[in-house]
Coordinates of C-alpha atoms and ligand atoms in Angstrom, one line a residue:
M1381 CA 19.7 -25.6 78.0
T1382 CA 16.6 -24.3 78.1
S1383 CA 17.0 -20.9 79.6
C1384 CA 20.0 -20.4 76.8
I1385 CA 17.4 -20.7 74.1
K1386 CA 15.2 -17.6 75.5
R1387 CA 18.3 -15.2 76.0
R1388 CA 18.9 -14.9 72.2
P1389 CA 16.0 -13.4 70.6
S1390 CA 15.1 -14.3 67.2
L1391 CA 15.5 -11.3 64.2
L1392 CA 12.2 -12.2 63.0
Q1393 CA 10.7 -11.2 66.3
H1394 CA 12.6 -8.3 66.8
P1395 CA 10.4 -4.7 66.2
L1396 CA 13.2 -3.0 64.4
F1397 CA 13.0 -5.5 61.9
F1398 CA 9.8 -5.1 60.6
I1399 CA 10.3 -1.5 60.8
I1400 CA 13.1 -1.9 58.4
L1401 CA 11.2 -3.9 56.3
N1402 CA 8.5 -1.6 55.5
L1403 CA 10.7 1.0 54.9
S1404 CA 12.5 -1.1 51.9
V1405 CA 9.2 -1.9 50.4
L1406 CA 8.1 2.2 50.1
A1407 CA 11.4 2.9 49.1
T1408 CA 11.6 0.2 46.0
G1409 CA 7.6 0.3 45.0
Q1410 CA 5.4 2.9 46.5
D1411 CA 7.7 6.5 46.1
Q1412 CA 7.9 6.0 42.1
F1413 CA 6.7 4.3 39.1
V1414 CA 7.5 3.8 35.5
Y1415 CA 5.2 2.8 32.5
S1416 CA 7.4 2.3 29.3
G1417 CA 3.6 2.1 27.7
F1418 CA 0.3 1.4 29.1
T1419 CA -0.5 -2.1 28.2
G1420 CA -2.1 -4.0 31.3
A1421 CA -1.4 -0.7 33.7
D1422 CA -4.1 -0.2 36.2
L1423 CA -4.9 3.5 35.7
T1424 CA -8.1 5.1 37.0
L1425 CA -9.7 6.7 34.1
D1426 CA -12.8 8.9 33.8
G1427 CA -14.3 10.7 30.9
V1428 CA -13.2 9.6 27.6
A1429 CA -9.4 8.5 28.3
T1430 CA -8.8 5.0 27.6
I1431 CA -5.8 2.7 26.9
T1432 CA -5.9 1.5 23.7
P1433 CA -5.3 -2.2 22.7
N1434 CA -1.2 -1.4 21.7
G1435 CA -0.7 0.7 25.1
L1436 CA -1.6 4.3 24.2
L1437 CA -3.1 6.1 27.1
E1438 CA -5.6 8.0 25.1
L1439 CA -6.6 10.9 27.0
T1440 CA -9.6 12.2 24.9
N1441 CA -10.6 10.2 21.9
G1442 CA -11.6 12.7 18.8
T1443 CA -15.4 13.6 19.5
V1444 CA -15.7 17.3 20.3
R1445 CA -16.2 19.0 23.9
L1446 CA -15.1 16.2 25.8
K1447 CA -12.9 15.7 28.5
G1448 CA -11.2 12.6 30.1
H1449 CA -8.6 12.1 33.0
A1450 CA -6.1 9.2 34.1
F1451 CA -4.5 9.1 37.2
H1452 CA -2.1 6.8 39.1
P1453 CA -4.3 4.3 41.3
T1454 CA -2.8 4.7 44.3
P1455 CA -2.2 8.5 46.3
F1456 CA 1.3 9.5 47.1
R1457 CA 1.9 10.8 50.9
F1458 CA 2.6 14.8 50.4
G1459 CA 3.7 17.0 53.1
D1460 CA 5.7 20.1 53.5
G1461 CA 9.4 19.5 52.2
T1462 CA 8.1 16.7 50.0
S1463 CA 9.7 16.8 46.4
F1464 CA 8.7 15.0 43.4
A1465 CA 10.1 14.7 39.4
A1466 CA 7.9 13.4 36.6
S1467 CA 8.6 12.8 33.2
Y1468 CA 6.1 11.8 30.3
L1469 CA 5.9 11.6 26.5
F1470 CA 2.8 12.7 24.4
A1471 CA 1.9 13.4 21.2
I1472 CA -1.1 15.8 20.5
Y1473 CA -3.1 15.3 17.2
C1474 CA -4.9 18.0 15.8
V1475 CA -6.8 18.7 12.3
Q1476 CA -5.0 21.6 11.3
F1477 CA -2.5 23.7 14.1
H1478 CA -5.2 26.6 13.5
L1479 CA -8.2 24.5 14.3
C1480 CA -7.2 22.8 17.1
G1481 CA -8.8 21.5 20.7
H1482 CA -7.8 23.0 23.9
G1483 CA -4.8 20.9 25.0
M1484 CA -4.0 18.6 28.0
A1485 CA -2.3 18.7 31.9
F1486 CA -0.1 17.1 33.8
L1487 CA -1.8 17.2 37.4
V1488 CA -0.7 17.0 41.0
A1489 CA -4.4 17.4 43.0
A1490 CA -5.5 16.3 46.7
S1491 CA -8.7 14.8 44.8
N1492 CA -8.9 12.6 42.0
N1493 CA -12.5 13.6 41.5
F1494 CA -13.1 16.1 38.4
S1495 CA -16.6 15.4 37.9
D1496 CA -17.5 19.1 38.2
A1497 CA -14.6 20.0 35.6
M1498 CA -15.8 20.7 32.2
P1499 CA -13.9 20.1 28.8
T1500 CA -12.9 22.9 26.1
Q1501 CA -11.0 25.8 27.3
Y1502 CA -11.5 24.6 31.2
L1503 CA -9.2 21.7 29.9
G1504 CA -11.2 19.2 32.5
L1505 CA -9.4 21.0 35.3
I1506 CA -12.3 23.6 36.4
N1507 CA -16.1 24.6 35.8
D1508 CA -16.7 28.2 34.2
H1509 CA -17.5 29.7 38.1
N1510 CA -14.6 28.0 40.3
N1511 CA -11.2 29.4 38.5
G1512 CA -8.3 29.9 41.0
Y1513 CA -10.5 28.6 44.2
A1514 CA -8.3 27.2 46.6
T1515 CA -11.1 24.7 47.3
N1516 CA -9.5 23.3 44.0
R1517 CA -6.0 21.9 45.7
F1518 CA -4.5 21.1 42.2
F1519 CA -1.2 21.9 40.6
A1520 CA -0.7 21.2 36.5
V1521 CA 1.5 22.0 34.0
E1522 CA -1.1 22.6 30.9
L1523 CA 0.2 22.3 27.7
D1524 CA -2.6 24.5 26.1
T1525 CA -3.1 24.2 22.1
N1526 CA -6.3 26.8 22.0
W1527 CA -5.9 30.7 22.8
S1528 CA -8.3 31.8 25.4
D1529 CA -8.5 35.6 26.0
E1530 CA -10.5 34.3 29.6
F1531 CA -7.9 32.8 31.0
N1532 CA -4.5 35.6 29.5
D1533 CA -3.8 33.0 27.2
I1534 CA -0.2 34.2 25.7
D1535 CA -0.8 32.3 22.4
N1536 CA -2.2 28.9 21.3
N1537 CA 1.0 27.1 21.4
H1538 CA 2.3 27.1 25.2
V1539 CA 3.0 25.7 28.6
G1540 CA 1.9 27.1 32.1
I1541 CA 2.0 26.3 35.4
D1542 CA -1.1 26.5 37.1
V1543 CA -2.4 26.3 40.3
N1544 CA -5.9 26.0 41.2
G1545 CA -6.9 27.5 38.0
L1546 CA -5.9 28.3 34.6
D1547 CA -4.8 31.9 34.8
S1548 CA -1.0 30.8 34.6
V1549 CA 1.6 31.6 37.5
K1550 CA 3.7 31.3 34.6
S1551 CA 4.2 30.4 31.0
S1552 CA 6.2 30.3 28.1
S1553 CA 5.7 29.2 24.1
A1554 CA 6.5 25.8 23.5
G1555 CA 10.0 25.4 23.1
Y1556 CA 13.3 24.7 24.6
Y1557 CA 16.7 26.4 25.1
R1558 CA 19.6 24.6 23.5
D1559 CA 22.5 23.1 25.3
D1560 CA 25.1 24.2 23.1
N1561 CA 24.3 28.4 22.4
G1562 CA 21.7 29.0 25.0
N1563 CA 18.9 30.1 22.0
F1564 CA 15.2 29.3 22.2
Q1565 CA 14.5 26.7 19.7
N1566 CA 10.4 26.8 19.6
L1567 CA 7.8 23.2 19.1
T1568 CA 4.6 23.3 18.3
L1569 CA 2.6 21.4 20.7
A1570 CA -0.5 20.2 18.1
S1571 CA 2.5 18.8 15.6
Y1572 CA 1.6 15.0 16.6
Q1573 CA 5.3 14.4 16.8
V1574 CA 6.3 12.6 20.4
M1575 CA 7.9 15.2 22.7
Q1576 CA 8.9 14.8 26.4
S1577 CA 8.2 16.9 29.2
W1578 CA 9.9 17.1 32.5
V1579 CA 8.0 18.5 35.8
E1580 CA 10.4 18.6 39.4
Y1581 CA 9.3 20.3 42.5
D1582 CA 11.7 20.8 45.7
G1583 CA 10.2 20.5 48.9
H1584 CA 12.9 22.8 50.5
S1585 CA 13.2 25.5 47.9
K1586 CA 10.2 25.3 47.0
Q1587 CA 11.5 25.5 43.3
I1588 CA 9.3 24.1 40.3
S1589 CA 11.1 23.9 37.0
V1590 CA 9.2 22.5 33.7
S1591 CA 11.3 21.6 30.9
L1592 CA 10.1 20.5 27.3
A1593 CA 11.9 18.4 24.1
P1594 CA 11.6 16.3 21.2
I1595 CA 12.0 12.6 21.7
H1596 CA 15.1 11.6 22.1
M1597 CA 17.0 14.6 23.4
A1598 CA 18.0 14.9 26.5
K1599 CA 16.2 17.2 29.4
P1600 CA 17.6 20.4 28.8
I1601 CA 19.9 22.3 31.0
K1602 CA 17.9 25.4 31.3
P1603 CA 14.6 24.7 32.0
L1604 CA 11.5 26.3 29.6
L1605 CA 9.7 27.4 33.0
S1606 CA 10.8 27.7 36.4
T1607 CA 9.4 29.6 39.3
T1608 CA 9.1 29.4 43.1
Y1609 CA 5.8 28.4 44.7
N1610 CA 5.2 26.8 48.1
L1611 CA 2.7 23.8 47.0
S1612 CA 2.1 22.6 50.8
T1613 CA -0.2 25.8 50.6
V1614 CA -2.5 24.4 48.0
L1615 CA -2.1 20.4 48.2
T1616 CA -3.4 20.9 51.7
A1617 CA -4.0 16.7 51.8
D1618 CA -2.0 14.0 53.4
M1619 CA -2.1 12.1 50.0
V1620 CA -2.1 13.8 46.3
Y1621 CA -2.7 12.2 43.4
V1622 CA -0.8 12.5 40.0
G1623 CA -1.9 12.0 36.5
F1624 CA -3.6 13.7 33.4
S1625 CA -6.7 16.0 32.1
A1626 CA -7.2 16.7 28.8
S1627 CA -10.4 18.0 27.2
T1628 CA -11.2 19.2 23.1
G1629 CA -13.2 22.1 21.8
S1630 CA -15.1 22.6 18.6
F1631 CA -12.4 20.7 17.0
I1632 CA -11.2 17.5 16.7
S1633 CA -8.3 16.4 18.4
R1634 CA -6.6 13.8 20.5
Q1635 CA -4.2 13.3 23.4
Y1636 CA -1.6 10.9 24.0
V1637 CA 0.5 9.5 26.7
L1638 CA 3.2 7.0 25.2
G1639 CA 5.0 6.6 28.7
W1640 CA 5.5 8.1 32.1
S1641 CA 7.6 7.9 35.3
F1642 CA 7.4 10.0 38.7
G1643 CA 9.0 10.0 42.0
I1644 CA 8.3 11.2 45.1
N1645 CA 11.6 12.3 47.0
R1646 CA 13.6 11.1 44.3
P1647 CA 14.0 11.8 40.4
A1648 CA 11.6 10.0 37.9
P1649 CA 12.9 6.5 36.8
A1650 CA 14.1 6.7 33.4
I1651 CA 11.5 5.5 30.8
D1652 CA 12.7 3.0 28.2
I1653 CA 11.7 4.6 25.0
T1654 CA 12.5 1.7 22.7
K1655 CA 9.1 0.3 24.1
L1656 CA 6.8 3.1 23.7
P1657 CA 3.4 2.2 21.7
K1658 CA 3.3 3.1 18.0
L1659 CA 1.0 6.2 17.5
P1660 CA -2.2 5.7 15.2
R1661 CA -1.7 7.0 12.0
E1662 CA -3.2 10.5 11.7
G1663 CA -6.7 11.1 11.4
P1664 CA -8.6 12.5 8.9
K1665 CA -6.3 14.9 7.3
S1666 CA -3.8 12.2 6.3
R1667 CA -6.2 9.6 5.1
S1668 CA -8.0 12.6 3.4
K1669 CA -4.6 13.4 1.3
V1670 CA -3.1 9.9 1.2
L1671 CA -5.7 7.7 0.7
E1672 CA -8.8 9.6 -0.9
I1673 CA -6.5 10.8 -3.5
V1674 CA -3.8 8.1 -4.2
L1675 CA -6.0 5.0 -3.3
P1676 CA -8.4 5.8 -6.1
I1677 CA -6.1 6.3 -8.4
V1678 CA -4.3 3.2 -7.7
T1679 CA -7.4 1.4 -7.8
A1680 CA -8.9 2.9 -10.8
S1681 CA -5.3 2.2 -12.5
F1682 CA -5.5 -1.6 -11.4
V1683 CA -9.3 -1.7 -12.5
L1684 CA -8.5 -0.4 -16.0
I1685 CA -5.1 -2.5 -16.3
V1686 CA -7.4 -5.5 -15.6
G1687 CA -10.0 -4.6 -17.2
S1688 CA -8.4 -3.9 -20.7
T1689 CA -6.2 -6.9 -20.0
V1690 CA -9.3 -9.2 -20.0
I1691 CA -10.6 -7.5 -23.1
F1692 CA -7.4 -8.0 -24.9
L1693 CA -7.3 -11.6 -24.3
V1694 CA -10.7 -12.2 -25.1
R1695 CA -10.6 -10.2 -28.5
R1696 CA -7.2 -12.3 -29.2
R1697 CA -9.2 -15.4 -28.0
I1698 CA -12.4 -14.3 -30.7
R1699 CA -9.9 -12.9 -33.0
Y1700 CA -7.6 -16.1 -33.7
A1701 CA -10.6 -18.7 -32.6
E1702 CA -10.4 -21.9 -34.8
L1703 CA -12.1 -25.0 -35.3
R1704 CA -10.9 -28.2 -34.5
E1705 CA -12.1 -31.7 -34.4
D1706 CA -11.3 -34.8 -32.7
W1707 CA -10.5 -36.4 -36.0
E1708 CA -7.7 -34.0 -36.8
T1709 CA -5.5 -34.8 -34.4
E1710 CA -3.7 -37.1 -36.8
F1711 CA -3.3 -34.7 -39.4
G1712 CA -1.9 -32.7 -36.3
P1713 CA 1.7 -32.1 -38.1
H1714 CA 0.1 -30.4 -41.3
R1715 CA -2.5 -27.9 -39.6
F1716 CA -1.2 -24.2 -39.3
S1717 CA -2.5 -22.2 -36.3
Y1718 CA -5.1 -19.1 -37.5
K1719 CA -2.7 -16.9 -35.3
D1720 CA 0.2 -18.1 -37.5
L1721 CA -1.1 -17.6 -40.7
F1722 CA -2.8 -14.1 -39.4
C1723 CA 0.5 -12.9 -38.7
A1724 CA 2.3 -14.2 -41.8
T1725 CA -0.3 -12.4 -44.1
Q1726 CA -0.1 -9.2 -41.7
G1727 CA -3.9 -9.9 -41.2
F1728 CA -4.7 -11.0 -45.0
K1729 CA -3.9 -7.7 -45.7
N1730 CA -5.0 -6.5 -49.6
K1731 CA -1.2 -5.6 -50.4
N1732 CA -0.4 -9.3 -49.9
L1733 CA -3.2 -10.4 -52.4
L1734 CA -1.6 -12.7 -55.4
G1735 CA -4.7 -13.5 -57.2
V1736 CA -8.1 -14.5 -56.8
G1737 CA -9.4 -17.8 -58.0
G1738 CA -12.4 -20.2 -58.6
F1739 CA -12.7 -20.8 -54.9
G1740 CA -10.9 -18.2 -53.0
T1741 CA -8.5 -15.4 -52.7
V1742 CA -4.7 -16.5 -52.2
Y1743 CA -2.2 -14.6 -50.3
K1744 CA 1.2 -14.1 -50.1
G1745 CA 3.2 -14.6 -46.3
V1746 CA 6.3 -15.1 -44.1
L1747 CA 5.8 -17.7 -41.5
P1748 CA 6.7 -15.5 -38.2
K1749 CA 8.8 -17.7 -36.6
S1750 CA 10.6 -20.2 -39.8
K1751 CA 10.6 -16.9 -41.9
V1752 CA 9.4 -19.3 -45.1
E1753 CA 7.7 -17.5 -47.6
I1754 CA 4.3 -19.2 -48.0
A1755 CA 1.3 -18.8 -50.2
V1756 CA -2.2 -19.1 -48.2
K1757 CA -5.4 -19.8 -50.2
R1758 CA -8.5 -18.8 -48.3
I1759 CA -11.5 -20.5 -49.2
S1760 CA -15.1 -19.4 -47.7
H1761 CA -17.3 -22.4 -47.3
D1762 CA -21.1 -22.6 -45.7
S1763 CA -21.2 -26.4 -45.0
M1764 CA -19.2 -28.9 -43.3
Q1765 CA -20.0 -31.7 -45.3
G1766 CA -17.1 -33.4 -46.6
M1767 CA -14.3 -31.5 -44.9
K1768 CA -13.2 -34.4 -43.2
E1769 CA -12.3 -36.1 -46.7
F1770 CA -11.6 -32.7 -48.1
V1771 CA -8.7 -32.3 -45.2
A1772 CA -7.8 -36.2 -45.6
E1773 CA -7.2 -35.6 -49.4
V1774 CA -5.1 -32.3 -48.9
V1775 CA -2.6 -33.8 -46.0
S1776 CA -2.4 -36.8 -48.6
I1777 CA -1.6 -34.2 -51.4
G1778 CA 0.6 -32.8 -48.9
H1779 CA 2.5 -35.9 -49.1
L1780 CA 3.3 -35.3 -52.8
Q1781 CA 6.8 -34.2 -53.5
H1782 CA 8.5 -33.2 -56.7
R1783 CA 10.6 -30.2 -58.0
N1784 CA 8.0 -29.6 -60.6
L1785 CA 5.2 -29.3 -58.3
V1786 CA 4.1 -26.9 -55.6
Q1787 CA 4.5 -28.3 -52.1
L1788 CA 1.7 -28.1 -49.8
H1789 CA 2.5 -27.5 -46.4
G1790 CA -0.7 -28.0 -44.6
Y1791 CA -4.1 -26.5 -43.9
C1792 CA -6.2 -24.5 -41.2
R1793 CA -9.9 -24.2 -40.3
R1794 CA -12.0 -22.0 -38.6
K1795 CA -16.1 -21.7 -38.3
S1796 CA -16.4 -21.2 -42.0
E1797 CA -13.2 -20.9 -43.6
L1798 CA -10.9 -23.1 -44.7
F1799 CA -6.8 -22.4 -45.4
L1800 CA -4.4 -24.4 -47.5
V1801 CA -0.8 -23.2 -47.5
Y1802 CA 1.5 -24.0 -50.5
E1803 CA 4.8 -23.4 -51.2
Y1804 CA 5.2 -19.5 -52.6
M1805 CA 6.4 -19.4 -56.3
S1806 CA 8.0 -16.2 -56.5
N1807 CA 7.4 -15.3 -60.5
G1808 CA 3.8 -16.1 -60.3
S1809 CA 1.2 -17.9 -62.9
L1810 CA 2.2 -18.6 -66.4
D1811 CA -1.0 -17.1 -67.6
K1812 CA 0.6 -13.6 -66.2
Y1813 CA 3.3 -14.1 -68.9
L1814 CA 1.1 -15.3 -71.4
Y1815 CA -1.7 -12.3 -71.5
D1816 CA -0.7 -9.8 -69.5
Q1817 CA 1.8 -8.9 -72.0
G1818 CA 2.4 -5.2 -70.2
E1819 CA 4.1 -6.1 -67.4
K1820 CA 5.9 -9.2 -67.8
P1821 CA 8.5 -9.9 -70.3
T1822 CA 8.0 -11.8 -72.7
L1823 CA 9.4 -15.6 -72.7
T1824 CA 12.4 -16.9 -74.5
W1825 CA 11.9 -20.3 -76.5
A1826 CA 14.1 -22.0 -74.0
Q1827 CA 12.2 -20.6 -71.2
R1828 CA 9.2 -22.1 -72.6
Y1829 CA 10.7 -25.3 -73.7
R1830 CA 11.9 -25.4 -69.8
I1831 CA 8.3 -25.0 -68.8
I1832 CA 6.5 -27.4 -70.8
K1833 CA 9.3 -29.9 -69.8
G1834 CA 8.8 -28.7 -66.2
I1835 CA 4.9 -29.3 -66.5
A1836 CA 5.1 -33.1 -68.1
S1837 CA 7.6 -34.0 -65.5
G1838 CA 5.4 -33.2 -63.2
L1839 CA 2.3 -34.9 -64.7
L1840 CA 4.4 -38.0 -65.2
Y1841 CA 5.0 -38.2 -61.4
L1842 CA 1.4 -37.8 -60.7
H1843 CA -0.1 -40.3 -62.9
Q1844 CA 2.8 -42.9 -62.7
E1845 CA 5.7 -42.5 -60.2
W1846 CA 3.8 -42.0 -56.9
E1847 CA 2.5 -44.8 -55.1
K1848 CA -1.3 -43.9 -56.4
V1849 CA -2.1 -42.0 -59.5
V1850 CA -3.8 -38.8 -59.5
L1851 CA -5.4 -36.9 -62.1
H1852 CA -4.8 -33.6 -62.5
R1853 CA -7.8 -32.7 -64.7
D1854 CA -7.2 -28.9 -64.5
I1855 CA -4.3 -28.1 -66.7
K1856 CA -4.4 -24.4 -67.5
P1857 CA -1.9 -21.3 -67.6
S1858 CA -3.1 -20.2 -64.2
N1859 CA -2.3 -23.2 -62.9
V1860 CA 1.1 -23.4 -63.5
L1861 CA 3.3 -21.7 -61.4
L1862 CA 6.8 -20.5 -61.7
D1863 CA 9.7 -20.0 -59.3
D1864 CA 12.4 -17.4 -59.7
E1865 CA 14.3 -19.5 -62.2
L1866 CA 10.9 -19.9 -63.7
N1867 CA 10.6 -23.8 -63.1
G1868 CA 7.0 -24.7 -64.2
D1869 CA 4.3 -26.0 -61.5
Ligands
LIG3258 N1 1.7 -20.9 -54.5 C1 1.8 -19.8 -55.1 N2 2.7 -19.1 -55.5 C2 2.5 -17.8 -56.1 N3 1.2 -17.5 -56.5 C3 0.4 -18.1 -56.4 C4 0.4 -19.3 -55.4 N4 -0.7 -20.2 -55.5 C5 -1.7 -19.0 -56.5 N5 -0.8 -18.3 -56.6 C6 -1.6 -16.9 -57.1 O1 -3.0 -17.2 -57.0 C7 -3.9 -16.8 -58.2 C8 -5.3 -17.7 -57.9 O2 -4.4 -18.9 -57.5 P1 -6.2 -20.1 -57.9 O3 -5.1 -21.2 -57.4 O4 -7.0 -19.7 -56.6 O5 -6.7 -19.9 -59.0 P2 -6.8 -20.5 -59.9 O6 -5.9 -21.5 -60.1 O7 -7.3 -19.7 -61.0 O8 -8.1 -21.1 -60.0 P3 -8.9 -22.7 -59.4 O9 -7.7 -23.5 -60.0 O10 -9.5 -22.8 -58.3 O11 -10.0 -22.6 -60.3 C9 -3.1 -17.7 -59.1 O12 -3.1 -17.5 -60.6 C10 -1.6 -17.2 -58.9 O13 -1.2 -15.5 -59.8
LIG3259 C1 -15.5 9.0 22.1 O1 -16.1 8.8 23.5 C2 -17.6 9.3 23.5 C3 -17.8 8.6 24.9 O2 -17.6 7.6 25.0 C4 -18.4 8.5 21.9 O3 -19.8 9.1 22.5 C5 -17.5 8.9 21.2 O4 -18.7 7.7 20.1 C6 -16.2 8.4 21.2 N1 -15.7 8.7 20.0 C7 -14.9 8.6 19.0 C8 -14.4 8.7 17.7 O5 -14.5 7.0 19.4
LIG3260 C1 -9.9 27.1 19.7 O1 -11.5 26.6 20.3 C2 -12.6 27.6 19.9 C3 -13.8 26.6 20.3 O2 -13.3 25.5 20.9 C4 -12.4 27.4 18.2 O3 -13.9 28.2 18.2 C5 -11.2 28.2 18.1 O4 -11.2 28.4 16.6 C6 -9.7 27.1 18.4 N1 -8.8 27.9 18.2 C7 -7.8 27.5 17.7 C8 -7.0 28.7 17.3 O5 -7.7 26.3 17.3
LIG3261 C1 -17.5 13.4 42.7 O1 -17.6 14.9 43.2 C2 -19.1 14.7 43.1 C3 -19.6 16.0 43.3 O2 -19.0 17.0 43.6 C4 -20.1 13.4 44.1 O3 -21.1 13.6 43.3 C5 -19.3 12.0 43.4 O4 -20.0 11.3 44.1 C6 -18.2 11.9 43.3 N1 -17.6 11.0 42.8 C7 -17.0 9.9 43.5 C8 -16.9 8.8 42.8 O5 -16.6 10.6 44.8
LIG3262 C1 8.6 29.6 15.6 O1 8.3 29.0 14.7 C2 7.6 29.5 14.1 C3 7.1 28.4 12.5 O2 6.3 27.4 13.4 C4 8.8 30.5 13.3 O3 7.6 31.1 12.1 C5 9.2 31.4 13.9 O4 10.2 32.2 13.3 C6 9.6 30.4 14.7 N1 10.2 31.2 15.9 C7 11.2 31.1 16.9 C8 11.7 31.7 17.9 O5 12.0 30.2 16.5
LIG3263 C1 4.7 26.2 52.9 O1 3.5 26.2 53.4 C2 3.4 25.3 54.5 C3 1.7 25.2 54.7 O2 1.3 26.3 54.7 C4 4.2 25.9 55.8 O3 3.8 25.3 56.9 C5 5.2 26.3 55.1 O4 6.2 26.8 56.3 C6 5.7 26.6 54.1 N1 7.0 27.1 53.5 C7 7.7 28.0 53.1 C8 9.2 28.0 52.9 O5 7.1 28.9 53.0

């Protein structure tokens, strides 16, 4: 029994199993990575490089003459015959195309210590005395947005393959060759448009190829740049670091990486474009255009509209202000609003003046809602004494109804004015017929008889027929008003 067990070795104890296990970890975890946005990414950052709260890798922060670097935290084994492939999405913001910082670079280097490198035209890769030195031990693809004659730059918008220095091994204006007709299509690096770049190195043929394209476009078939270079002679170290470098010059610029993937001896994994972080709004330039012009106009018009509305409402309140007291509630139905009377008489215009009497002026009006014609007697008064009694009397007179009495519809009060609202008598008062002979026709005897009968009938009603006895005490021609059929008072 026991000898039987000894003869069957456990698979877990077999030395070959551990070799297989280790290789599989390497294959899935340590020879590739992909960042679709950098939220939570553990990158090695230096200089002004940061990961923004929404997951952008910001290589420089918009301050002049600074550099920034970002590296994948762990190095990769690199030997003769090692191939690699990288792809990344980036965007470069400049104040203006012609006022631009210096650019950025994708970097594969023997070290991740670039503390001796300088910003501005040195791109954070070299300094002013070590351009091209073999001790630099880096390979870079520069996205250069500033022309610098020190390094024989071709223009201020180019892509270059750099080895140990900034005199590019090969460079080209930024752009791509179209798949359909092979024509060159140029791109502006510092346009703040998201673009994708691919960098590939074949460890056997030593072929380097670099491509560029707008976001959402597949990698162009024909690369923008391709050259042969034995990078084993450059990256003379067992391990290499991969990352980015960027620098600003005299002008504000910002370089962003939105997504990044890398593979050793395998293609770079696909970046999930739908997960990319959003770029911040354009810097001061767009702000100056959109906010500094539109915002003040919007704010000013808003303040103006609110202000004039308030003034309008306040003025309306003052204009139509009335005096109302508790005791008046019982006369409510007989109360007219000043606004209605104001509108009816078109603001007490002179053209609506019917006449001037002992106590006040009388205006013709048409009530805005009911279109009823009225005569408004406007009485100015100084003291409030007896106002309650007066209004009570007005209202009680308002209850008098007789075809030969002018109907009193109601009243209205303001601070020092009282308004009485009467039925409108289209033919005015009798005095006009008797004394102003020029204007009005002479009354016939039949008309005079009818007027006298009307007055008598009205007085009879006042003196005897109504429940209260009312004495008129002021019968005179100007108090006899005639309707359109010339019926009296
Ligand atoms: N309801 C009305 N319809 C048409 N015109 C009117 C009306 N009320 C008054 N008027 C006109 O306005 C004028 C002035 O009227 P008011 O009653 O103030 O005058 P008065 O009778 O001369 O004065 P008072 O009676 O107060 O001494 C009248 O002469 C008349 O021409
Ligand atoms: C950029 O970083 C530098 C150094 O950390 C800092 O002095 C500067 O204020 C930053 N600029 C902006 C715009 O945040
Ligand atoms: C390049 O940078 C230098 C110094 O930083 C600046 O003076 C020059 O105007 C820049 N050129 C362009 C085209 O942006
Ligand atoms: C980086 O290099 C410089 C000198 O080149 C050295 O002083 C510094 O200590 C290095 N930094 C690290 C973190 O190794
Ligand atoms: C490149 O773009 C510029 C404007 O940005 C344009 O004037 C020029 O004609 C373009 N060249 C090619 C080859 O498309
Ligand atoms: C590339 O360089 C390495 C290191 O110098 C060398 O061993 C190798 O033979 C070179 N390969 C080719 C194809 O030149």
